[in-house]
PDB file of C-alpha atoms and ligand atoms in Angstrom:
ATOM      1  CA  UNK L   1     -65.810  46.403 -41.089  1.00  0.00           C
ATOM      2  CA  UNK L   2     -67.517  43.434 -40.713  1.00  0.00           C
ATOM      3  CA  UNK L   3     -66.734  42.105 -36.895  1.00  0.00           C
ATOM      4  CA  UNK L   4     -65.404  38.770 -38.730  1.00  0.00           C
ATOM      5  CA  UNK L   5     -62.674  40.940 -40.627  1.00  0.00           C
ATOM      6  CA  UNK L   6     -60.073  40.977 -39.575  1.00  0.00           C
ATOM      7  CA  UNK L   7     -57.841  44.013 -39.426  1.00  0.00           C
ATOM      8  CA  UNK L   8     -55.823  43.490 -42.437  1.00  0.00           C
ATOM      9  CA  UNK L   9     -53.726  46.254 -44.980  1.00  0.00           C
ATOM     10  CA  UNK L  10     -52.005  46.414 -48.052  1.00  0.00           C
ATOM     11  CA  UNK L  11     -48.830  47.818 -46.925  1.00  0.00           C
ATOM     12  CA  UNK L  12     -48.337  44.343 -44.845  1.00  0.00           C
ATOM     13  CA  UNK L  13     -47.567  43.706 -49.015  1.00  0.00           C
ATOM     14  CA  UNK L  14     -44.274  45.942 -48.014  1.00  0.00           C
ATOM     15  CA  UNK L  15     -40.968  44.346 -48.922  1.00  0.00           C
ATOM     16  CA  UNK L  16     -37.434  45.182 -48.908  1.00  0.00           C
ATOM     17  CA  UNK L  17     -36.382  45.974 -52.396  1.00  0.00           C
ATOM     18  CA  UNK L  18     -33.714  48.144 -52.787  1.00  0.00           C
ATOM     19  CA  UNK L  19     -31.345  49.945 -50.909  1.00  0.00           C
ATOM     20  CA  UNK L  20     -29.409  53.368 -52.127  1.00  0.00           C
ATOM     21  CA  UNK L  21     -26.888  55.921 -51.005  1.00  0.00           C
ATOM     22  CA  UNK L  22     -26.514  58.310 -54.346  1.00  0.00           C
ATOM     23  CA  UNK L  23     -28.483  60.431 -55.151  1.00  0.00           C
ATOM     24  CA  UNK L  24     -28.361  58.925 -58.652  1.00  0.00           C
ATOM     25  CA  UNK L  25     -29.916  55.218 -57.651  1.00  0.00           C
ATOM     26  CA  UNK L  26     -33.097  56.076 -56.648  1.00  0.00           C
ATOM     27  CA  UNK L  27     -36.028  54.199 -57.868  1.00  0.00           C
ATOM     28  CA  UNK L  28     -36.717  55.076 -61.317  1.00  0.00           C
ATOM     29  CA  UNK L  29     -40.659  54.496 -61.061  1.00  0.00           C
ATOM     30  CA  UNK L  30     -42.893  57.206 -60.337  1.00  0.00           C
ATOM     31  CA  UNK L  31     -44.444  55.773 -57.888  1.00  0.00           C
ATOM     32  CA  UNK L  32     -46.010  57.758 -54.543  1.00  0.00           C
ATOM     33  CA  UNK L  33     -43.127  57.394 -51.953  1.00  0.00           C
ATOM     34  CA  UNK L  34     -43.650  57.987 -48.366  1.00  0.00           C
ATOM     35  CA  UNK L  35     -40.857  58.258 -46.035  1.00  0.00           C
ATOM     36  CA  UNK L  36     -39.820  57.691 -43.000  1.00  0.00           C
ATOM     37  CA  UNK L  37     -38.148  59.548 -40.726  1.00  0.00           C
ATOM     38  CA  UNK L  38     -36.078  60.294 -37.319  1.00  0.00           C
ATOM     39  CA  UNK L  39     -33.963  60.328 -35.386  1.00  0.00           C
ATOM     40  CA  UNK L  40     -31.999  57.399 -34.144  1.00  0.00           C
ATOM     41  CA  UNK L  41     -34.195  54.726 -30.966  1.00  0.00           C
ATOM     42  CA  UNK L  42     -37.353  57.690 -31.757  1.00  0.00           C
ATOM     43  CA  UNK L  43     -38.625  54.477 -32.870  1.00  0.00           C
ATOM     44  CA  UNK L  44     -39.092  54.545 -36.832  1.00  0.00           C
ATOM     45  CA  UNK L  45     -37.877  50.869 -37.217  1.00  0.00           C
ATOM     46  CA  UNK L  46     -39.639  49.035 -34.581  1.00  0.00           C
ATOM     47  CA  UNK L  47     -43.331  51.717 -35.914  1.00  0.00           C
ATOM     48  CA  UNK L  48     -42.404  50.367 -39.439  1.00  0.00           C
ATOM     49  CA  UNK L  49     -42.295  46.706 -38.621  1.00  0.00           C
ATOM     50  CA  UNK L  50     -45.809  47.072 -37.104  1.00  0.00           C
ATOM     51  CA  UNK L  51     -47.399  48.929 -39.469  1.00  0.00           C
ATOM     52  CA  UNK L  52     -46.446  46.782 -42.361  1.00  0.00           C
ATOM     53  CA  UNK L  53     -47.326  43.550 -39.446  1.00  0.00           C
ATOM     54  CA  UNK L  54     -43.346  41.883 -40.469  1.00  0.00           C
ATOM     55  CA  UNK L  55     -40.857  41.760 -38.077  1.00  0.00           C
ATOM     56  CA  UNK L  56     -37.813  42.505 -39.456  1.00  0.00           C
ATOM     57  CA  UNK L  57     -38.965  44.618 -42.231  1.00  0.00           C
ATOM     58  CA  UNK L  58     -37.070  47.316 -41.695  1.00  0.00           C
ATOM     59  CA  UNK L  59     -34.011  45.734 -39.450  1.00  0.00           C
ATOM     60  CA  UNK L  60     -32.483  45.752 -42.497  1.00  0.00           C
ATOM     61  CA  UNK L  61     -31.770  49.511 -42.276  1.00  0.00           C
ATOM     62  CA  UNK L  62     -29.816  49.017 -39.126  1.00  0.00           C
ATOM     63  CA  UNK L  63     -27.086  46.094 -41.333  1.00  0.00           C
ATOM     64  CA  UNK L  64     -23.844  47.354 -40.730  1.00  0.00           C
ATOM     65  CA  UNK L  65     -23.215  49.266 -44.106  1.00  0.00           C
ATOM     66  CA  UNK L  66     -26.996  50.404 -44.336  1.00  0.00           C
ATOM     67  CA  UNK L  67     -27.580  52.745 -41.748  1.00  0.00           C
ATOM     68  CA  UNK L  68     -26.771  55.349 -43.851  1.00  0.00           C
ATOM     69  CA  UNK L  69     -28.168  54.597 -47.202  1.00  0.00           C
ATOM     70  CA  UNK L  70     -32.406  54.415 -47.616  1.00  0.00           C
ATOM     71  CA  UNK L  71     -33.864  51.604 -48.145  1.00  0.00           C
ATOM     72  CA  UNK L  72     -36.579  51.324 -49.997  1.00  0.00           C
ATOM     73  CA  UNK L  73     -40.211  48.828 -49.359  1.00  0.00           C
ATOM     74  CA  UNK L  74     -42.360  48.230 -51.867  1.00  0.00           C
ATOM     75  CA  UNK L  75     -46.011  47.319 -52.264  1.00  0.00           C
ATOM     76  CA  UNK L  76     -47.476  45.808 -54.774  1.00  0.00           C
ATOM     77  CA  UNK L  77     -45.166  43.948 -57.256  1.00  0.00           C
ATOM     78  CA  UNK L  78     -44.546  40.823 -59.244  1.00  0.00           C
ATOM     79  CA  UNK L  79     -44.609  39.488 -56.234  1.00  0.00           C
ATOM     80  CA  UNK L  80     -47.181  39.720 -54.714  1.00  0.00           C
ATOM     81  CA  UNK L  81     -49.020  36.393 -56.828  1.00  0.00           C
ATOM     82  CA  UNK L  82     -46.399  34.418 -57.038  1.00  0.00           C
ATOM     83  CA  UNK L  83     -47.474  30.930 -54.971  1.00  0.00           C
ATOM     84  CA  UNK L  84     -51.004  31.745 -56.479  1.00  0.00           C
ATOM     85  CA  UNK L  85     -52.585  29.345 -59.455  1.00  0.00           C
ATOM     86  CA  UNK L  86     -52.191  32.630 -61.523  1.00  0.00           C
ATOM     87  CA  UNK L  87     -48.669  33.998 -60.890  1.00  0.00           C
ATOM     88  CA  UNK L  88     -47.727  34.671 -64.656  1.00  0.00           C
ATOM     89  CA  UNK L  89     -50.016  37.888 -63.651  1.00  0.00           C
ATOM     90  CA  UNK L  90     -47.706  40.332 -62.629  1.00  0.00           C
ATOM     91  CA  UNK L  91     -48.673  43.120 -61.075  1.00  0.00           C
ATOM     92  CA  UNK L  92     -47.234  47.221 -60.869  1.00  0.00           C
ATOM     93  CA  UNK L  93     -45.365  48.171 -57.931  1.00  0.00           C
ATOM     94  CA  UNK L  94     -47.982  50.606 -56.686  1.00  0.00           C
ATOM     95  CA  UNK L  95     -46.173  52.292 -53.890  1.00  0.00           C
ATOM     96  CA  UNK L  96     -43.180  52.203 -52.014  1.00  0.00           C
ATOM     97  CA  UNK L  97     -42.405  53.361 -48.463  1.00  0.00           C
ATOM     98  CA  UNK L  98     -38.826  54.760 -47.930  1.00  0.00           C
ATOM     99  CA  UNK L  99     -37.026  54.443 -44.598  1.00  0.00           C
ATOM    100  CA  UNK L 100     -34.936  57.389 -44.214  1.00  0.00           C
ATOM    101  CA  UNK L 101     -31.327  56.853 -42.133  1.00  0.00           C
ATOM    102  CA  UNK L 102     -32.287  57.914 -38.304  1.00  0.00           C
ATOM    103  CA  UNK L 103     -30.076  60.721 -37.313  1.00  0.00           C
ATOM    104  CA  UNK L 104     -29.066  62.389 -34.047  1.00  0.00           C
ATOM    105  CA  UNK L 105     -26.335  59.982 -33.033  1.00  0.00           C
ATOM    106  CA  UNK L 106     -23.431  61.823 -31.253  1.00  0.00           C
ATOM    107  CA  UNK L 107     -20.896  60.454 -33.035  1.00  0.00           C
ATOM    108  CA  UNK L 108     -21.998  61.217 -36.659  1.00  0.00           C
ATOM    109  CA  UNK L 109     -19.786  64.239 -37.477  1.00  0.00           C
ATOM    110  CA  UNK L 110     -17.867  65.942 -40.590  1.00  0.00           C
ATOM    111  CA  UNK L 111     -17.387  64.068 -43.745  1.00  0.00           C
ATOM    112  CA  UNK L 112     -20.795  61.623 -42.384  1.00  0.00           C
ATOM    113  CA  UNK L 113     -22.809  64.850 -41.054  1.00  0.00           C
ATOM    114  CA  UNK L 114     -22.111  66.241 -44.337  1.00  0.00           C
ATOM    115  CA  UNK L 115     -22.835  63.660 -45.994  1.00  0.00           C
ATOM    116  CA  UNK L 116     -26.513  62.386 -44.453  1.00  0.00           C
ATOM    117  CA  UNK L 117     -27.169  66.557 -44.960  1.00  0.00           C
ATOM    118  CA  UNK L 118     -26.465  65.946 -48.396  1.00  0.00           C
ATOM    119  CA  UNK L 119     -28.182  63.372 -48.834  1.00  0.00           C
ATOM    120  CA  UNK L 120     -31.626  63.462 -47.071  1.00  0.00           C
ATOM    121  CA  UNK L 121     -32.054  67.104 -47.211  1.00  0.00           C
ATOM    122  CA  UNK L 122     -32.398  66.731 -51.406  1.00  0.00           C
ATOM    123  CA  UNK L 123     -33.871  63.598 -51.027  1.00  0.00           C
ATOM    124  CA  UNK L 124     -36.695  65.309 -48.893  1.00  0.00           C
ATOM    125  CA  UNK L 125     -36.560  68.133 -51.053  1.00  0.00           C
ATOM    126  CA  UNK L 126     -36.317  68.083 -54.423  1.00  0.00           C
ATOM    127  CA  UNK L 127     -37.566  63.887 -54.885  1.00  0.00           C
ATOM    128  CA  UNK L 128     -40.888  64.210 -57.236  1.00  0.00           C
ATOM    129  CA  UNK L 129     -42.127  61.350 -56.296  1.00  0.00           C
ATOM    130  CA  UNK L 130     -42.077  61.315 -52.792  1.00  0.00           C
ATOM    131  CA  UNK L 131     -45.932  62.196 -51.708  1.00  0.00           C
ATOM    132  CA  UNK L 132     -45.616  62.581 -47.612  1.00  0.00           C
ATOM    133  CA  UNK L 133     -42.981  62.147 -44.813  1.00  0.00           C
ATOM    134  CA  UNK L 134     -44.041  60.414 -41.554  1.00  0.00           C
ATOM    135  CA  UNK L 135     -42.189  62.116 -39.211  1.00  0.00           C
ATOM    136  CA  UNK L 136     -41.311  59.957 -36.055  1.00  0.00           C
ATOM    137  CA  UNK L 137     -40.676  61.534 -32.237  1.00  0.00           C
ATOM    138  CA  UNK L 138     -40.522  60.086 -28.761  1.00  0.00           C
ATOM    139  CA  UNK L 139     -43.162  62.024 -27.211  1.00  0.00           C
ATOM    140  CA  UNK L 140     -41.616  62.438 -24.090  1.00  0.00           C
ATOM    141  CA  UNK L 141     -39.057  64.314 -26.331  1.00  0.00           C
ATOM    142  CA  UNK L 142     -40.022  65.917 -29.797  1.00  0.00           C
ATOM    143  CA  UNK L 143     -38.985  68.465 -31.476  1.00  0.00           C
ATOM    144  CA  UNK L 144     -35.048  68.640 -31.500  1.00  0.00           C
ATOM    145  CA  UNK L 145     -33.308  70.621 -33.601  1.00  0.00           C
ATOM    146  CA  UNK L 146     -32.729  67.732 -36.473  1.00  0.00           C
ATOM    147  CA  UNK L 147     -36.847  67.240 -36.236  1.00  0.00           C
ATOM    148  CA  UNK L 148     -37.132  70.733 -36.882  1.00  0.00           C
ATOM    149  CA  UNK L 149     -34.020  70.467 -39.604  1.00  0.00           C
ATOM    150  CA  UNK L 150     -36.498  67.891 -41.529  1.00  0.00           C
ATOM    151  CA  UNK L 151     -39.467  69.990 -40.646  1.00  0.00           C
ATOM    152  CA  UNK L 152     -37.801  72.959 -42.414  1.00  0.00           C
ATOM    153  CA  UNK L 153     -36.732  71.042 -45.400  1.00  0.00           C
ATOM    154  CA  UNK L 154     -39.673  69.671 -45.980  1.00  0.00           C
ATOM    155  CA  UNK L 155     -41.797  72.734 -45.597  1.00  0.00           C
ATOM    156  CA  UNK L 156     -41.020  74.151 -48.463  1.00  0.00           C
ATOM    157  CA  UNK L 157     -42.093  71.636 -50.410  1.00  0.00           C
ATOM    158  CA  UNK L 158     -45.729  72.304 -49.883  1.00  0.00           C
ATOM    159  CA  UNK L 159     -46.232  68.220 -49.408  1.00  0.00           C
ATOM    160  CA  UNK L 160     -47.890  66.725 -46.304  1.00  0.00           C
ATOM    161  CA  UNK L 161     -46.012  65.490 -42.772  1.00  0.00           C
ATOM    162  CA  UNK L 162     -47.534  63.089 -40.792  1.00  0.00           C
ATOM    163  CA  UNK L 163     -45.847  63.405 -37.278  1.00  0.00           C
ATOM    164  CA  UNK L 164     -46.261  59.483 -34.972  1.00  0.00           C
ATOM    165  CA  UNK L 165     -46.239  60.450 -31.068  1.00  0.00           C
ATOM    166  CA  UNK L 166     -44.387  57.292 -31.084  1.00  0.00           C
ATOM    167  CA  UNK L 167     -43.490  55.588 -27.132  1.00  0.00           C
ATOM    168  CA  UNK L 168     -46.920  57.209 -26.177  1.00  0.00           C
ATOM    169  CA  UNK L 169     -47.133  54.732 -23.634  1.00  0.00           C
ATOM    170  CA  UNK L 170     -44.328  56.399 -21.616  1.00  0.00           C
ATOM    171  CA  UNK L 171     -46.484  58.757 -20.979  1.00  0.00           C
ATOM    172  CA  UNK L 172     -49.614  59.393 -18.560  1.00  0.00           C
ATOM    173  CA  UNK L 173     -53.486  60.529 -20.015  1.00  0.00           C
ATOM    174  CA  UNK L 174     -52.837  63.853 -19.112  1.00  0.00           C
ATOM    175  CA  UNK L 175     -48.789  64.406 -20.081  1.00  0.00           C
ATOM    176  CA  UNK L 176     -49.993  62.325 -24.176  1.00  0.00           C
ATOM    177  CA  UNK L 177     -53.509  65.046 -24.219  1.00  0.00           C
ATOM    178  CA  UNK L 178     -50.641  67.777 -23.857  1.00  0.00           C
ATOM    179  CA  UNK L 179     -47.496  66.490 -25.796  1.00  0.00           C
ATOM    180  CA  UNK L 180     -50.102  65.941 -29.273  1.00  0.00           C
ATOM    181  CA  UNK L 181     -52.028  69.798 -28.221  1.00  0.00           C
ATOM    182  CA  UNK L 182     -48.142  71.350 -28.698  1.00  0.00           C
ATOM    183  CA  UNK L 183     -46.910  68.840 -30.876  1.00  0.00           C
ATOM    184  CA  UNK L 184     -49.736  70.595 -32.993  1.00  0.00           C
ATOM    185  CA  UNK L 185     -49.092  74.198 -31.391  1.00  0.00           C
ATOM    186  CA  UNK L 186     -46.120  73.593 -33.726  1.00  0.00           C
ATOM    187  CA  UNK L 187     -47.276  72.222 -36.794  1.00  0.00           C
ATOM    188  CA  UNK L 188     -49.856  75.517 -37.186  1.00  0.00           C
ATOM    189  CA  UNK L 189     -47.038  78.093 -37.069  1.00  0.00           C
ATOM    190  CA  UNK L 190     -46.112  76.851 -39.991  1.00  0.00           C
ATOM    191  CA  UNK L 191     -47.491  78.315 -43.439  1.00  0.00           C
ATOM    192  CA  UNK L 192     -47.192  79.213 -46.892  1.00  0.00           C
ATOM    193  CA  UNK L 193     -46.133  82.417 -47.887  1.00  0.00           C
ATOM    194  CA  UNK L 194     -49.685  83.445 -48.505  1.00  0.00           C
ATOM    195  CA  UNK L 195     -49.593  82.038 -44.425  1.00  0.00           C
ATOM    196  CA  UNK L 196     -51.870  79.122 -44.733  1.00  0.00           C
ATOM    197  CA  UNK L 197     -50.966  76.445 -42.338  1.00  0.00           C
ATOM    198  CA  UNK L 198     -49.048  73.476 -43.944  1.00  0.00           C
ATOM    199  CA  UNK L 199     -50.893  70.437 -44.087  1.00  0.00           C
ATOM    200  CA  UNK L 200     -48.776  69.298 -40.498  1.00  0.00           C
ATOM    201  CA  UNK L 201     -50.559  66.325 -38.704  1.00  0.00           C
ATOM    202  CA  UNK L 202     -49.698  64.865 -35.532  1.00  0.00           C
ATOM    203  CA  UNK L 203     -50.842  61.679 -33.604  1.00  0.00           C
ATOM    204  CA  UNK L 204     -49.927  60.072 -30.689  1.00  0.00           C
ATOM    205  CA  UNK L 205     -48.304  55.762 -31.331  1.00  0.00           C
ATOM    206  CA  UNK L 206     -47.237  53.102 -29.135  1.00  0.00           C
ATOM    207  CA  UNK L 207     -46.608  49.963 -30.545  1.00  0.00           C
ATOM    208  CA  UNK L 208     -46.016  48.457 -27.494  1.00  0.00           C
ATOM    209  CA  UNK L 209     -49.437  48.674 -26.753  1.00  0.00           C
ATOM    210  CA  UNK L 210     -50.762  48.869 -30.427  1.00  0.00           C
ATOM    211  CA  UNK L 211     -52.229  52.543 -30.010  1.00  0.00           C
ATOM    212  CA  UNK L 212     -52.357  54.563 -32.930  1.00  0.00           C
ATOM    213  CA  UNK L 213     -51.863  51.754 -35.284  1.00  0.00           C
ATOM    214  CA  UNK L 214     -55.493  51.828 -37.176  1.00  0.00           C
ATOM    215  CA  UNK L 215     -55.456  55.708 -37.055  1.00  0.00           C
ATOM    216  CA  UNK L 216     -51.335  55.911 -39.003  1.00  0.00           C
ATOM    217  CA  UNK L 217     -52.639  53.317 -41.089  1.00  0.00           C
ATOM    218  CA  UNK L 218     -54.959  55.015 -42.968  1.00  0.00           C
ATOM    219  CA  UNK L 219     -52.914  58.372 -43.172  1.00  0.00           C
ATOM    220  CA  UNK L 220     -50.749  56.495 -44.724  1.00  0.00           C
ATOM    221  CA  UNK L 221     -52.963  54.954 -47.122  1.00  0.00           C
ATOM    222  CA  UNK L 222     -54.566  57.802 -47.918  1.00  0.00           C
ATOM    223  CA  UNK L 223     -51.108  60.195 -48.470  1.00  0.00           C
ATOM    224  CA  UNK L 224     -50.397  57.695 -51.088  1.00  0.00           C
ATOM    225  CA  UNK L 225     -53.706  57.325 -52.413  1.00  0.00           C
ATOM    226  CA  UNK L 226     -54.250  53.671 -51.008  1.00  0.00           C
ATOM    227  CA  UNK L 227     -57.227  55.133 -49.213  1.00  0.00           C
ATOM    228  CA  UNK L 228     -60.236  53.482 -51.185  1.00  0.00           C
ATOM    229  CA  UNK L 229     -58.288  50.319 -49.913  1.00  0.00           C
ATOM    230  CA  UNK L 230     -59.642  50.050 -46.733  1.00  0.00           C
ATOM    231  CA  UNK L 231     -58.800  46.378 -45.852  1.00  0.00           C
ATOM    232  CA  UNK L 232     -57.310  43.201 -47.437  1.00  0.00           C
ATOM    233  CA  UNK L 233     -58.947  40.034 -47.043  1.00  0.00           C
ATOM    234  CA  UNK L 234     -57.179  36.935 -45.956  1.00  0.00           C
ATOM    235  CA  UNK L 235     -56.962  35.530 -49.362  1.00  0.00           C
ATOM    236  CA  UNK L 236     -55.743  38.275 -50.730  1.00  0.00           C
ATOM    237  CA  UNK L 237     -52.316  38.590 -48.060  1.00  0.00           C
ATOM    238  CA  UNK L 238     -49.281  37.233 -49.520  1.00  0.00           C
ATOM    239  CA  UNK L 239     -48.817  33.466 -48.861  1.00  0.00           C
ATOM    240  CA  UNK L 240     -45.791  34.780 -46.633  1.00  0.00           C
ATOM    241  CA  UNK L 241     -47.069  36.738 -43.895  1.00  0.00           C
ATOM    242  CA  UNK L 242     -50.121  34.357 -44.251  1.00  0.00           C
TER     243      UNK L 242
HETATM  244  P1  GDP Y   1     -35.288  53.035 -34.532  1.00  0.00           P
HETATM  245  O1  GDP Y   1     -34.311  53.576 -34.403  1.00  0.00           O
HETATM  246  O2  GDP Y   1     -35.798  55.151 -34.260  1.00  0.00           O
HETATM  247  O3  GDP Y   1     -35.625  52.960 -35.622  1.00  0.00           O
HETATM  248  O4  GDP Y   1     -36.212  53.127 -32.528  1.00  0.00           O
HETATM  249  P2  GDP Y   1     -36.203  51.603 -32.532  1.00  0.00           P
HETATM  250  O5  GDP Y   1     -37.542  50.945 -33.383  1.00  0.00           O
HETATM  251  O6  GDP Y   1     -35.165  50.543 -32.686  1.00  0.00           O
HETATM  252  O7  GDP Y   1     -36.038  51.673 -31.005  1.00  0.00           O
HETATM  253  C1  GDP Y   1     -36.092  51.995 -30.430  1.00  0.00           C
HETATM  254  C2  GDP Y   1     -36.312  51.408 -28.678  1.00  0.00           C
HETATM  255  O8  GDP Y   1     -37.379  51.909 -28.534  1.00  0.00           O
HETATM  256  C3  GDP Y   1     -36.368  49.886 -29.091  1.00  0.00           C
HETATM  257  O9  GDP Y   1     -35.999  48.981 -28.098  1.00  0.00           O
HETATM  258  C4  GDP Y   1     -37.774  49.667 -29.074  1.00  0.00           C
HETATM  259  O10 GDP Y   1     -38.098  48.748 -28.797  1.00  0.00           O
HETATM  260  C5  GDP Y   1     -37.999  51.102 -28.206  1.00  0.00           C
HETATM  261  N1  GDP Y   1     -39.617  51.243 -28.425  1.00  0.00           N
HETATM  262  C6  GDP Y   1     -39.644  50.860 -30.017  1.00  0.00           C
HETATM  263  N2  GDP Y   1     -41.294  51.590 -29.843  1.00  0.00           N
HETATM  264  C7  GDP Y   1     -41.645  51.467 -28.530  1.00  0.00           C
HETATM  265  C8  GDP Y   1     -43.122  52.127 -27.669  1.00  0.00           C
HETATM  266  O11 GDP Y   1     -43.954  52.478 -29.151  1.00  0.00           O
HETATM  267  N3  GDP Y   1     -43.445  52.013 -26.706  1.00  0.00           N
HETATM  268  C9  GDP Y   1     -41.743  51.640 -26.000  1.00  0.00           C
HETATM  269  N4  GDP Y   1     -42.257  51.561 -24.061  1.00  0.00           N
HETATM  270  N5  GDP Y   1     -40.348  51.289 -26.685  1.00  0.00           N
HETATM  271  C10 GDP Y   1     -40.299  51.142 -27.546  1.00  0.00           C
END
């Protein structure tokens, strides 16, 4: 990237699209989507907001009544050019970022838990446009029981998982190296029927220190097939974000 050009990502176009509480209501668009999963408080909303360069995008998912829902954010779409001179030009939605309900609240039990298992389990296992999963885990406490449940569900699809080891700023350098090594060891133990390792990757991430943001951005764009667009330039940025 030339030094005069600031880092900007196509992910910055993300806008709230819809919220879904039943699999039957999932968007019918056949564009690739990538889902963000993680234990409550792992830093999922913060990571999504930072990757999309928006303050409150993912906090839509935290408003009462939406916490157990699947929230869709669109990349591209007609709104991209709405304030331009050529606003009549409609652009197709190119991808979705999908914010899954955070899991692991102690008080979620009984029927709410069953609903979570059914909705999330089926979504990650059967959703055809779902290209990959981003699993956000606190770098100090990765691979909790429900994280492992998520890995197991997704392993059956053979699709990629990229783990963000979040809050890496809470670790010193050697602890961070150990955390990343542990994650690689656990992830490499997942293999398909022929014994080939599944496409599971991991990186350190800190929203506070902005560590790993460009790496995560590049990975997500690659998984969504948007990798050709290294950056967008200032004049391509939606007006609301400029
Ligand atoms: P979510 O429940 O997974 O969506 O988690 P949030 O994004 O709401 O984050 C939970 C808490 O962790 C909040 O208090 C955040 O400010 C904090 N947090 C998120 N990311 C980081 C990070 O990179 N470093 C540190 N130190 N705290 C973070």
